Tab-separated table of C-alpha atoms and ligand atoms in Angstrom:
chain	number	residue	atom	x	y	z
A	1133	MET	CA	77.510	85.654	130.659
A	1134	THR	CA	78.787	86.574	127.689
A	1135	GLU	CA	82.452	86.932	127.278
A	1136	LEU	CA	82.086	90.438	127.524
A	1137	GLU	CA	80.067	90.492	130.781
A	1138	LEU	CA	82.665	87.930	132.570
A	1139	LYS	CA	85.715	90.182	131.610
A	1140	ILE	CA	83.846	93.071	133.182
A	1141	SER	CA	82.971	91.016	136.410
A	1142	GLN	CA	86.785	90.299	136.869
A	1143	LEU	CA	87.491	94.348	136.968
A	1144	ASP	CA	88.178	95.738	140.336
A	1145	PRO	CA	85.740	98.613	140.663
A	1146	GLU	CA	87.835	100.351	143.357
A	1147	ARG	CA	90.205	101.109	140.100
A	1148	ILE	CA	88.677	101.489	137.380
A	1149	PRO	CA	90.741	104.142	135.732
A	1150	VAL	CA	89.755	108.162	136.111
A	1151	HIS	CA	90.936	109.215	132.412
A	1152	VAL	CA	91.174	106.968	129.594
A	1153	ALA	CA	92.807	108.841	126.829
A	1154	MET	CA	93.123	107.143	123.239
A	1155	ILE	CA	94.519	107.541	119.987
A	1156	MET	CA	91.983	105.682	117.322
A	1157	ASP	CA	94.186	104.763	114.393
A	1158	GLY	CA	93.928	102.371	112.059
A	1159	ASN	CA	90.422	103.324	109.910
A	1160	GLY	CA	92.446	103.747	106.368
A	1161	ARG	CA	94.158	100.350	106.541
A	1162	TRP	CA	90.890	98.659	107.922
A	1163	ALA	CA	88.995	100.327	104.633
A	1164	LYS	CA	91.471	99.043	102.423
A	1165	SER	CA	91.890	95.534	103.678
A	1166	HIS	CA	87.981	95.399	102.988
A	1167	GLY	CA	88.288	97.127	99.512
A	1168	TYR	CA	86.823	100.513	100.487
A	1169	ILE	CA	87.996	103.487	100.323
A	1170	ARG	CA	89.834	105.419	103.259
A	1171	SER	CA	86.573	107.708	104.127
A	1172	ASP	CA	84.628	104.724	104.533
A	1173	GLY	CA	86.890	103.312	107.066
A	1174	HIS	CA	86.296	106.939	109.208
A	1175	ALA	CA	82.631	106.290	108.725
A	1176	GLU	CA	82.912	102.406	110.198
A	1177	GLY	CA	85.169	103.821	113.291
A	1178	VAL	CA	82.153	106.321	114.381
A	1179	SER	CA	80.642	103.269	115.386
A	1180	THR	CA	83.511	102.309	117.776
A	1181	VAL	CA	83.773	105.668	119.046
A	1182	HIS	CA	80.008	105.272	119.917
A	1183	ARG	CA	80.379	101.736	121.849
A	1184	VAL	CA	83.597	102.678	123.463
A	1185	THR	CA	81.998	106.004	124.777
A	1186	LYS	CA	78.889	104.119	125.775
A	1187	LEU	CA	81.320	101.444	128.112
A	1188	SER	CA	83.307	103.923	129.524
A	1189	SER	CA	80.249	105.751	131.398
A	1190	ASP	CA	78.848	102.228	131.850
A	1191	LEU	CA	82.051	101.631	133.850
A	1192	GLY	CA	82.296	105.107	135.869
A	1193	ILE	CA	85.061	106.190	134.257
A	1194	LYS	CA	85.343	109.998	134.537
A	1195	TYR	CA	87.084	111.377	131.049
A	1196	LEU	CA	87.638	109.588	127.999
A	1197	THR	CA	89.775	111.691	125.641
A	1198	LEU	CA	89.845	111.069	121.699
A	1199	TYR	CA	92.660	112.036	119.516
A	1200	ALA	CA	90.036	112.353	116.580
A	1201	PHE	CA	92.084	115.070	114.022
A	1202	SER	CA	95.711	115.872	114.711
A	1203	THR	CA	97.261	119.225	113.413
A	1204	GLU	CA	99.147	116.962	110.771
A	1205	ASN	CA	96.195	115.391	109.449
A	1206	TRP	CA	95.407	118.666	107.708
A	1207	ASN	CA	98.239	117.944	105.319
A	1208	ARG	CA	95.989	114.406	104.173
A	1209	PRO	CA	94.604	114.650	100.944
A	1210	LYS	CA	91.767	117.515	100.584
A	1211	ASP	CA	89.007	114.844	99.937
A	1212	GLU	CA	89.942	113.088	103.097
A	1213	VAL	CA	90.092	116.061	104.967
A	1214	ASP	CA	86.619	117.298	104.172
A	1215	THR	CA	84.774	113.712	104.492
A	1216	LEU	CA	86.482	113.655	107.986
A	1217	MET	CA	85.127	117.051	108.758
A	1218	TYR	CA	81.663	116.478	107.294
A	1219	LEU	CA	81.459	112.879	109.516
A	1220	ILE	CA	82.407	114.526	112.513
A	1221	GLY	CA	80.027	117.441	112.409
A	1222	TRP	CA	77.439	114.742	111.190
A	1223	ALA	CA	78.029	112.400	113.812
A	1224	ILE	CA	77.706	114.920	116.551
A	1225	GLU	CA	74.492	115.936	115.774
A	1226	ARG	CA	73.684	112.066	115.692
A	1227	GLU	CA	74.888	111.245	119.230
A	1228	LEU	CA	73.754	113.854	120.910
A	1229	PRO	CA	70.167	112.193	122.144
A	1230	GLU	CA	72.282	109.517	123.542
A	1231	LEU	CA	74.991	111.350	124.957
A	1232	LEU	CA	72.302	113.151	126.516
A	1233	ALA	CA	70.376	110.570	128.036
A	1234	ASN	CA	73.966	108.688	129.129
A	1235	ASN	CA	74.746	112.281	130.994
A	1236	VAL	CA	77.907	112.557	128.398
A	1237	ARG	CA	79.364	116.413	128.616
A	1238	ILE	CA	81.324	117.012	125.543
A	1239	VAL	CA	84.218	119.086	125.343
A	1240	LEU	CA	86.475	120.093	122.607
A	1241	LEU	CA	89.790	120.778	122.848
A	1242	GLY	CA	92.386	122.241	119.925
A	1243	ASP	CA	92.377	124.477	117.177
A	1244	ILE	CA	88.753	124.626	116.541
A	1245	GLU	CA	88.823	127.552	114.994
A	1246	ARG	CA	90.414	125.692	112.050
A	1247	ILE	CA	87.391	123.035	111.577
A	1248	PRO	CA	85.178	124.132	108.757
A	1249	GLU	CA	82.297	126.387	110.046
A	1250	ASP	CA	79.413	123.920	109.482
A	1251	ALA	CA	80.874	121.189	111.188
A	1252	ARG	CA	82.149	123.322	113.826
A	1253	GLN	CA	78.392	124.967	114.675
A	1254	ARG	CA	77.046	120.989	114.982
A	1255	LEU	CA	80.020	120.870	117.583
A	1256	PHE	CA	79.573	124.090	119.572
A	1257	TYR	CA	75.902	123.264	119.511
A	1258	ALA	CA	76.646	119.695	121.340
A	1259	ARG	CA	79.263	121.198	123.373
A	1260	ASN	CA	76.555	123.622	124.798
A	1261	ALA	CA	73.856	121.200	124.700
A	1262	THR	CA	75.762	118.795	127.234
A	1263	ALA	CA	77.356	121.611	129.647
A	1264	HIS	CA	75.124	120.929	132.452
A	1265	CYS	CA	75.875	116.959	132.005
A	1266	THR	CA	77.804	115.428	135.064
A	1267	GLY	CA	78.815	112.281	134.286
A	1268	LEU	CA	81.262	110.763	131.308
A	1269	GLN	CA	83.442	113.716	130.392
A	1270	LEU	CA	84.224	113.405	126.735
A	1271	ASN	CA	87.031	115.268	124.919
A	1272	MET	CA	86.950	115.203	121.622
A	1273	CYS	CA	90.891	116.493	120.281
A	1274	LEU	CA	90.321	117.945	117.362
A	1275	SER	CA	92.852	119.919	114.793
A	1276	TYR	CA	94.325	118.895	118.215
A	1277	SER	CA	98.608	118.592	118.419
A	1278	SER	CA	100.790	118.853	121.568
A	1279	ARG	CA	103.336	121.123	120.695
A	1280	TRP	CA	100.562	123.277	119.270
A	1281	GLU	CA	99.337	123.281	122.903
A	1282	ILE	CA	102.419	123.919	124.855
A	1283	THR	CA	103.269	126.347	122.013
A	1284	GLU	CA	99.926	128.619	122.762
A	1285	ALA	CA	100.626	128.104	126.744
A	1286	VAL	CA	104.358	129.433	126.549
A	1287	ARG	CA	102.594	132.207	124.816
A	1288	LYS	CA	99.766	132.955	127.166
A	1289	ILE	CA	102.554	132.915	130.165
A	1290	ALA	CA	104.718	134.962	128.303
A	1291	TYR	CA	102.182	137.275	128.101
A	1292	LEU	CA	101.135	137.024	131.933
A	1293	ALA	CA	104.591	138.358	132.591
A	1294	ALA	CA	105.303	140.765	129.944
A	1295	GLU	CA	102.223	142.330	131.505
A	1296	GLY	CA	103.433	142.111	135.240
A	1297	LYS	CA	100.732	139.328	135.859
A	1298	LEU	CA	102.986	136.937	136.740
A	1299	ASP	CA	106.856	137.124	138.189
A	1300	PRO	CA	108.943	133.923	136.246
A	1301	LYS	CA	110.098	132.700	139.816
A	1302	ASP	CA	106.573	131.588	140.461
A	1303	ILE	CA	106.468	129.914	137.811
A	1304	THR	CA	105.559	126.348	138.544
A	1305	GLU	CA	104.697	123.036	137.079
A	1306	ASN	CA	100.943	124.070	137.419
A	1307	THR	CA	101.422	127.007	135.818
A	1308	ILE	CA	101.819	124.975	132.655
A	1309	SER	CA	99.000	122.507	133.351
A	1310	ASP	CA	96.453	125.386	134.069
A	1311	ASN	CA	97.614	127.028	130.900
A	1312	LEU	CA	97.210	123.829	128.541
A	1313	THR	CA	93.420	123.045	126.659
A	1314	THR	CA	93.113	120.207	129.722
A	1315	ALA	CA	93.521	122.636	132.407
A	1316	GLY	CA	91.773	121.294	135.694
A	1317	ILE	CA	91.584	117.592	134.220
A	1318	PRO	CA	93.691	114.736	135.978
A	1319	ASP	CA	96.081	113.940	133.646
A	1320	PRO	CA	95.445	110.219	131.324
A	1321	ASP	CA	95.901	107.070	133.824
A	1322	LEU	CA	95.883	104.875	130.777
A	1323	LEU	CA	96.475	105.533	127.064
A	1324	ILE	CA	95.143	103.180	124.382
A	1325	ARG	CA	96.634	103.423	120.855
A	1326	THR	CA	94.521	100.844	118.509
A	1327	GLY	CA	96.286	100.052	114.912
A	1328	GLY	CA	99.516	98.874	115.565
A	1329	GLU	CA	102.149	101.723	115.692
A	1330	TYR	CA	104.279	102.396	118.695
A	1331	ARG	CA	104.082	105.762	118.510
A	1332	ILE	CA	102.721	108.780	120.294
A	1333	SER	CA	102.135	111.216	117.378
A	1334	ASN	CA	102.194	114.365	118.955
A	1335	TYR	CA	99.346	113.686	121.582
A	1336	LEU	CA	99.247	114.889	125.244
A	1337	LEU	CA	103.258	114.895	125.295
A	1338	TRP	CA	102.715	116.510	129.105
A	1339	GLN	CA	100.144	115.363	130.377
A	1340	ILE	CA	101.448	112.041	129.674
A	1341	ALA	CA	103.928	111.928	131.895
A	1342	TYR	CA	103.236	108.989	134.055
A	1343	SER	CA	100.487	107.062	131.986
A	1344	GLU	CA	100.357	103.562	131.613
A	1345	LEU	CA	100.480	102.600	127.729
A	1346	TYR	CA	98.771	100.053	125.889
A	1347	PHE	CA	99.338	98.878	122.465
A	1348	THR	CA	96.897	96.934	120.471
A	1349	PRO	CA	96.960	95.823	116.483
A	1350	ALA	CA	93.431	96.195	116.292
A	1351	LEU	CA	92.574	98.325	113.502
A	1352	TRP	CA	89.806	101.287	115.359
A	1353	PRO	CA	86.909	99.914	113.392
A	1354	GLU	CA	87.490	96.543	114.718
A	1355	PHE	CA	88.072	97.465	118.651
A	1356	SER	CA	86.249	95.453	120.172
A	1357	ASP	CA	84.469	96.415	123.769
A	1358	GLU	CA	86.018	93.104	125.174
A	1359	GLU	CA	89.568	94.135	123.815
A	1360	TYR	CA	88.860	97.753	125.684
A	1361	VAL	CA	88.101	95.529	129.094
A	1362	GLU	CA	91.130	93.578	128.123
A	1363	ALA	CA	93.050	96.798	128.032
A	1364	LEU	CA	91.638	97.768	131.807
A	1365	LEU	CA	92.232	94.432	133.147
A	1366	ASP	CA	95.454	94.737	131.770
A	1367	PHE	CA	96.054	98.412	133.486
A	1368	GLN	CA	94.795	97.148	136.541
A	1369	LYS	CA	97.856	94.344	137.066
A	1370	ARG	CA	100.391	96.723	136.506
A	1371	GLU	CA	102.053	98.564	139.433
A	1372	ARG	CA	102.208	102.369	139.322
A	1373	ARG	CA	105.348	103.655	140.814
A	1374	PHE	CA	105.799	106.909	140.079
A	1375	GLY	CA	110.044	106.858	140.838
A	1376	MET	CA	109.083	105.092	143.715
A	1377	THR	CA	110.441	101.762	144.988
A	1378	SER	CA	107.787	98.693	144.654
A	1379	ASP	CA	108.107	98.639	148.424
A	1380	GLN	CA	107.310	102.256	149.451
A	1381	VAL	CA	104.484	102.257	146.916
A	1382	LYS	CA	102.889	98.788	148.679
A	1383	HIS	CA	103.345	100.829	151.773
A	1384	THR	CA	101.454	104.112	150.675
A	1385	ASN	CA	98.718	102.161	149.418
B	921	IPE	C1	92.941	107.178	112.310
B	921	IPE	O1	93.097	106.383	110.978
B	921	IPE	C2	91.653	108.205	111.871
B	921	IPE	C3	92.616	109.951	111.722
B	921	IPE	C4	93.723	110.162	111.633
B	921	IPE	C5	91.578	110.499	111.600
B	921	IPE	P1	94.220	106.836	109.981
B	921	IPE	O2	93.181	107.297	108.561
B	921	IPE	O3	95.051	107.323	110.264
B	921	IPE	O4	93.738	104.920	109.467
B	921	IPE	P2	95.565	104.681	109.351
B	921	IPE	O5	96.534	104.907	110.102
B	921	IPE	O6	95.620	104.912	107.769
B	921	IPE	O7	95.102	102.675	108.644
B	922	IPE	C1	97.415	109.559	114.848
B	922	IPE	O1	97.429	108.898	113.943
B	922	IPE	C2	95.976	110.748	114.773
B	922	IPE	C3	94.864	110.778	115.023
B	922	IPE	C4	94.560	109.377	115.606
B	922	IPE	C5	93.904	111.756	115.070
B	922	IPE	P1	97.805	109.398	112.551
B	922	IPE	O2	97.333	108.329	111.396
B	922	IPE	O3	97.985	110.635	111.878
B	922	IPE	O4	99.662	109.042	113.057
B	922	IPE	P2	101.094	108.761	112.450
B	922	IPE	O5	100.723	110.079	111.269
B	922	IPE	O6	100.786	107.595	111.665
B	922	IPE	O7	101.671	109.188	113.271
B	923	MG	MG1	97.132	106.206	110.892
């Protein structure tokens, strides 16, 4: 048995998280430490996306949400942004046959209109081609930030109220959730951030209200399958209390 198989065998199949979100950080530092340019780190990071997607699908996780490019990332040097956009389009096209074979559905979250035409067309193609898939749902957050998303939701809700279609008295938490890009997707059970930073960087702020957080110093290109399963094992050891007491949670389980 390999180390990976051993770790997988320790997982409780009944308590696999439904939704795992990831902040894929550390590509630039990985490249620098190997004497490469930053963009080489992004290219290397694509293989981790491939592995993590396959393992999530194999383990029966229903939703995997990856932070691939933030609203703030538009402020990076033009060369790096151009390479990232090229890589995203190229990678999605290359991965499509395997995504289809594994029954993975691609969903795009973010201000996709800002993505350059060429990459955008490839993304739309992959999204449409996998729309019928019923296995893992892979949410790719592109040109995404949580404050952007919440601002858009507020605008939509305000229009509904102004048009008389929604009485402000009837606004509930569900009204907000239903107007976010993640409408219909259960909140993440587990959020993993690689790259050693202890911050959220404008990611899924509403949705992670009760998510379990896992931070690792591993840089994204070297985030291994073993460590992913380690994060899942760690998640399974935790008690999610949602504001209640430990005794209450034990009795409702
Ligand atoms: C994450 O790696 C990828 C993106 C933000 C697109 P970084 O590029 O942020 O890598 P570091 O944090 O500089 O090492
Ligand atoms: C967060 O990483 C965004 C993505 C992983 C796409 P950053 O590297 O942009 O985050 P900060 O700027 O260090 O907070
Ligand atoms: Mg970073």
